[in-house]
């Protein structure tokens, strides 16, 4: 551990993350296939959502344990803001997941039990291993954000705005706090060869672990819907997964390089516009996207066009 290093954020500072407790609602009439013409993408997102109430508390506990050892106050403040954002994320995902289980997929509880046991085992590993896992998963989210944002018309067009808005809010904030876990890891363990190798391994560990449990979730969902063994559904799923890999793969490869710094990964313009738009509104209303708009713009100028059932009026 080193506290005499140059603070990771010193050369390229970025704004502190802003926690936003947005009251997304998931009533019983919300269709778990929230994009009816793309059940495979709905299942992929639902499967990933299942992981969040187990992954994100683990990330929070790991960063909280690390913070007393951080000598740089800006990095420590960012870590606390990161934890608050992640807390809001997993609480919203938990509400959404309860809807999924209650309305159609009670079998998901079996996967949840496995995740609870897996993260309990992981919690016994060293702090360095756990921080590398945390930073590694956060590196993956940058690629996921770019995929979701740059392909938003194709992925979310015509979908239920309550789910689309919730998912994209989450990943806007993933981009906003993209440096935090990396900076905490670097502040604790520096940039030596040993620390680099552990960090690089954490990229694969954190990313592949979450992908595995997400896959188990969407596979169970597609089986329950009678789609898993249909060739047409498998082909649609393969196209979605191929698009995911094309966007996320380069981020993972760059994250595994020596000297990687996530602040060098530019945010999509839509992400920065969302952050600026939310800051300018000055209220706590739910920012619902117009998923029928051909561009799905940031939501702050068009809330009145959203009907109560989650679809644009």
Short mmCIF file of C-alpha atoms in Angstrom, two decimals, residues 97-295:
data_model
loop_
_atom_site.label_atom_id
_atom_site.label_comp_id
_atom_site.label_asym_id
_atom_site.label_seq_id
_atom_site.Cartn_x
_atom_site.Cartn_y
_atom_site.Cartn_z
CA UNK A 97 -36.43 -7.77 -9.81
CA UNK A 98 -39.23 -8.31 -7.31
CA UNK A 99 -41.66 -7.44 -10.08
CA UNK A 100 -40.00 -9.98 -12.40
CA UNK A 101 -40.23 -12.76 -9.82
CA UNK A 102 -43.71 -11.88 -8.66
CA UNK A 103 -45.25 -11.53 -12.09
CA UNK A 104 -43.62 -14.31 -14.11
CA UNK A 105 -40.27 -15.74 -13.03
CA UNK A 106 -40.24 -17.00 -9.41
CA UNK A 107 -37.53 -19.48 -10.41
CA UNK A 108 -35.02 -16.62 -10.45
CA UNK A 109 -34.70 -17.03 -6.68
CA UNK A 110 -32.51 -20.10 -7.30
CA UNK A 111 -29.95 -17.98 -9.15
CA UNK A 112 -30.15 -15.33 -6.44
CA UNK A 113 -29.26 -17.92 -3.81
CA UNK A 114 -26.18 -18.92 -5.81
CA UNK A 115 -25.11 -15.28 -6.18
CA UNK A 116 -25.52 -14.64 -2.46
CA UNK A 117 -23.25 -17.59 -1.69
CA UNK A 118 -20.72 -16.57 -4.36
CA UNK A 119 -20.37 -13.00 -3.08
CA UNK A 120 -20.14 -14.25 0.49
CA UNK A 121 -17.13 -16.35 -0.57
CA UNK A 122 -15.61 -13.47 -2.49
CA UNK A 123 -15.97 -11.21 0.55
CA UNK A 124 -13.39 -13.38 2.33
CA UNK A 125 -10.68 -12.61 -0.23
CA UNK A 126 -8.05 -9.92 0.29
CA UNK A 127 -9.00 -6.28 -0.10
CA UNK A 128 -6.64 -6.00 -3.08
CA UNK A 129 -8.42 -8.85 -4.87
CA UNK A 130 -11.81 -7.34 -4.09
CA UNK A 131 -10.78 -3.86 -5.23
CA UNK A 132 -9.36 -5.31 -8.44
CA UNK A 133 -12.69 -7.07 -9.01
CA UNK A 134 -14.50 -3.78 -8.34
CA UNK A 135 -12.32 -1.78 -10.71
CA UNK A 136 -12.53 -4.54 -13.30
CA UNK A 137 -16.32 -4.62 -13.33
CA UNK A 138 -16.45 -0.83 -13.50
CA UNK A 139 -14.17 -0.93 -16.57
CA UNK A 140 -16.70 -3.15 -18.33
CA UNK A 141 -19.56 -0.76 -17.64
CA UNK A 142 -17.99 1.90 -19.85
CA UNK A 143 -18.37 -0.36 -22.86
CA UNK A 144 -21.90 -1.33 -21.83
CA UNK A 145 -22.83 2.36 -21.53
CA UNK A 146 -21.54 3.11 -25.01
CA UNK A 147 -23.44 0.12 -26.41
CA UNK A 148 -26.71 1.08 -24.76
CA UNK A 149 -26.42 4.77 -25.62
CA UNK A 150 -25.10 4.55 -29.16
CA UNK A 151 -27.61 1.80 -30.04
CA UNK A 152 -30.46 3.24 -27.98
CA UNK A 153 -32.85 3.65 -30.90
CA UNK A 154 -32.47 0.00 -31.87
CA UNK A 155 -32.34 -1.36 -28.32
CA UNK A 156 -34.95 0.78 -26.59
CA UNK A 157 -37.10 2.16 -29.42
CA UNK A 158 -40.79 1.45 -28.73
CA UNK A 159 -40.05 -0.05 -25.30
CA UNK A 160 -41.67 0.75 -21.97
CA UNK A 161 -40.11 4.05 -20.96
CA UNK A 162 -40.10 3.15 -17.27
CA UNK A 163 -37.55 0.40 -17.84
CA UNK A 164 -35.58 2.17 -20.59
CA UNK A 165 -35.27 5.33 -18.49
CA UNK A 166 -34.23 3.36 -15.41
CA UNK A 167 -31.55 1.37 -17.23
CA UNK A 168 -30.06 4.35 -19.02
CA UNK A 169 -30.02 6.43 -15.80
CA UNK A 170 -28.01 3.65 -14.17
CA UNK A 171 -25.43 3.61 -16.95
CA UNK A 172 -25.19 7.38 -17.18
CA UNK A 173 -24.03 7.25 -13.58
CA UNK A 174 -21.66 4.37 -14.34
CA UNK A 175 -19.92 6.69 -16.80
CA UNK A 176 -20.02 9.53 -14.31
CA UNK A 177 -18.15 7.52 -11.66
CA UNK A 178 -15.94 5.66 -14.14
CA UNK A 179 -12.67 6.66 -12.43
CA UNK A 180 -13.55 6.04 -8.81
CA UNK A 181 -12.80 2.33 -8.30
CA UNK A 182 -9.67 2.63 -10.46
CA UNK A 183 -8.44 5.62 -8.46
CA UNK A 184 -9.07 3.90 -5.13
CA UNK A 185 -7.18 0.82 -6.31
CA UNK A 186 -4.25 2.90 -7.58
CA UNK A 187 -4.13 5.00 -4.40
CA UNK A 188 -3.90 1.84 -2.30
CA UNK A 189 -1.66 -0.36 -4.40
CA UNK A 190 0.19 1.84 -6.87
CA UNK A 191 1.33 1.02 -10.35
CA UNK A 192 3.95 -1.68 -9.82
CA UNK A 193 4.02 -4.88 -11.83
CA UNK A 194 2.38 -6.98 -9.13
CA UNK A 195 -0.45 -4.51 -8.64
CA UNK A 196 -0.93 -4.24 -12.40
CA UNK A 197 -1.22 -8.01 -12.80
CA UNK A 198 -3.81 -8.24 -10.01
CA UNK A 199 -5.76 -5.35 -11.55
CA UNK A 200 -5.67 -6.90 -15.02
CA UNK A 201 -6.91 -10.21 -13.61
CA UNK A 202 -9.67 -8.27 -11.86
CA UNK A 203 -10.94 -6.99 -15.20
CA UNK A 204 -11.65 -10.55 -16.30
CA UNK A 205 -12.79 -11.72 -12.88
CA UNK A 206 -15.30 -8.93 -12.31
CA UNK A 207 -16.59 -8.83 -15.88
CA UNK A 208 -16.92 -12.55 -16.57
CA UNK A 209 -18.47 -13.23 -13.16
CA UNK A 210 -21.28 -10.76 -13.82
CA UNK A 211 -21.72 -11.98 -17.41
CA UNK A 212 -22.07 -15.56 -16.16
CA UNK A 213 -24.86 -14.81 -13.73
CA UNK A 214 -26.57 -12.51 -16.23
CA UNK A 215 -26.50 -15.35 -18.77
CA UNK A 216 -28.04 -17.74 -16.27
CA UNK A 217 -30.82 -15.21 -15.71
CA UNK A 218 -31.68 -14.57 -19.35
CA UNK A 219 -31.44 -18.27 -20.21
CA UNK A 220 -33.98 -19.11 -17.49
CA UNK A 221 -36.27 -16.31 -18.69
CA UNK A 222 -36.12 -17.40 -22.33
CA UNK A 223 -36.78 -21.00 -21.34
CA UNK A 224 -39.81 -19.92 -19.31
CA UNK A 225 -41.09 -18.00 -22.35
CA UNK A 226 -40.62 -21.03 -24.61
CA UNK A 227 -38.00 -19.25 -26.73
CA UNK A 228 -34.69 -20.82 -25.72
CA UNK A 229 -34.98 -23.78 -28.11
CA UNK A 230 -36.29 -21.78 -31.08
CA UNK A 231 -33.71 -21.17 -33.77
CA UNK A 232 -35.13 -17.76 -34.63
CA UNK A 233 -34.83 -16.64 -31.02
CA UNK A 234 -31.29 -17.97 -30.72
CA UNK A 235 -30.29 -16.06 -33.85
CA UNK A 236 -31.78 -12.83 -32.51
CA UNK A 237 -30.00 -13.41 -29.21
CA UNK A 238 -26.72 -14.08 -31.03
CA UNK A 239 -27.02 -10.77 -32.87
CA UNK A 240 -27.59 -8.90 -29.63
CA UNK A 241 -24.68 -10.67 -27.92
CA UNK A 242 -22.43 -10.01 -30.91
CA UNK A 243 -23.24 -6.31 -30.73
CA UNK A 244 -22.53 -6.37 -26.99
CA UNK A 245 -19.13 -8.01 -27.49
CA UNK A 246 -18.14 -5.60 -30.28
CA UNK A 247 -18.79 -2.63 -28.01
CA UNK A 248 -17.55 -4.01 -24.70
CA UNK A 249 -14.56 -6.08 -25.86
CA UNK A 250 -12.29 -3.12 -26.76
CA UNK A 251 -12.92 -1.51 -23.38
CA UNK A 252 -11.93 -4.69 -21.57
CA UNK A 253 -8.78 -5.05 -23.65
CA UNK A 254 -7.74 -1.45 -22.99
CA UNK A 255 -8.54 -1.82 -19.28
CA UNK A 256 -6.08 -4.72 -19.08
CA UNK A 257 -3.18 -2.66 -20.47
CA UNK A 258 -0.48 -1.21 -18.20
CA UNK A 259 -1.09 2.44 -17.48
CA UNK A 260 -4.81 2.25 -18.23
CA UNK A 261 -6.75 5.27 -16.95
CA UNK A 262 -10.53 5.31 -17.44
CA UNK A 263 -10.61 9.12 -17.55
CA UNK A 264 -9.09 8.75 -21.03
CA UNK A 265 -12.31 7.04 -22.18
CA UNK A 266 -14.60 9.83 -23.40
CA UNK A 267 -18.25 9.76 -22.38
CA UNK A 268 -20.85 9.58 -25.14
CA UNK A 269 -22.24 13.06 -25.78
CA UNK A 270 -25.74 11.82 -24.83
CA UNK A 271 -24.42 10.89 -21.36
CA UNK A 272 -22.95 14.34 -20.78
CA UNK A 273 -26.18 15.93 -22.07
CA UNK A 274 -28.22 13.78 -19.64
CA UNK A 275 -26.05 14.85 -16.70
CA UNK A 276 -26.24 18.53 -17.68
CA UNK A 277 -29.99 18.30 -18.34
CA UNK A 278 -30.71 16.72 -14.98
CA UNK A 279 -28.60 19.34 -13.18
CA UNK A 280 -30.52 22.11 -14.92
CA UNK A 281 -33.97 20.83 -13.95
CA UNK A 282 -33.46 21.30 -10.22
CA UNK A 283 -36.16 18.79 -9.23
CA UNK A 284 -36.61 15.15 -8.30
CA UNK A 285 -39.12 14.09 -10.95
CA UNK A 286 -38.54 10.84 -12.80
CA UNK A 287 -36.78 11.63 -16.12
CA UNK A 288 -38.74 9.48 -18.57
CA UNK A 289 -37.46 8.97 -22.10
CA UNK A 290 -39.59 9.33 -25.20
CA UNK A 291 -38.91 5.86 -26.60
CA UNK A 292 -41.03 6.57 -29.70
CA UNK A 293 -38.88 9.51 -30.74
CA UNK A 294 -36.53 8.51 -33.58
CA UNK A 295 -33.50 9.79 -31.63
#
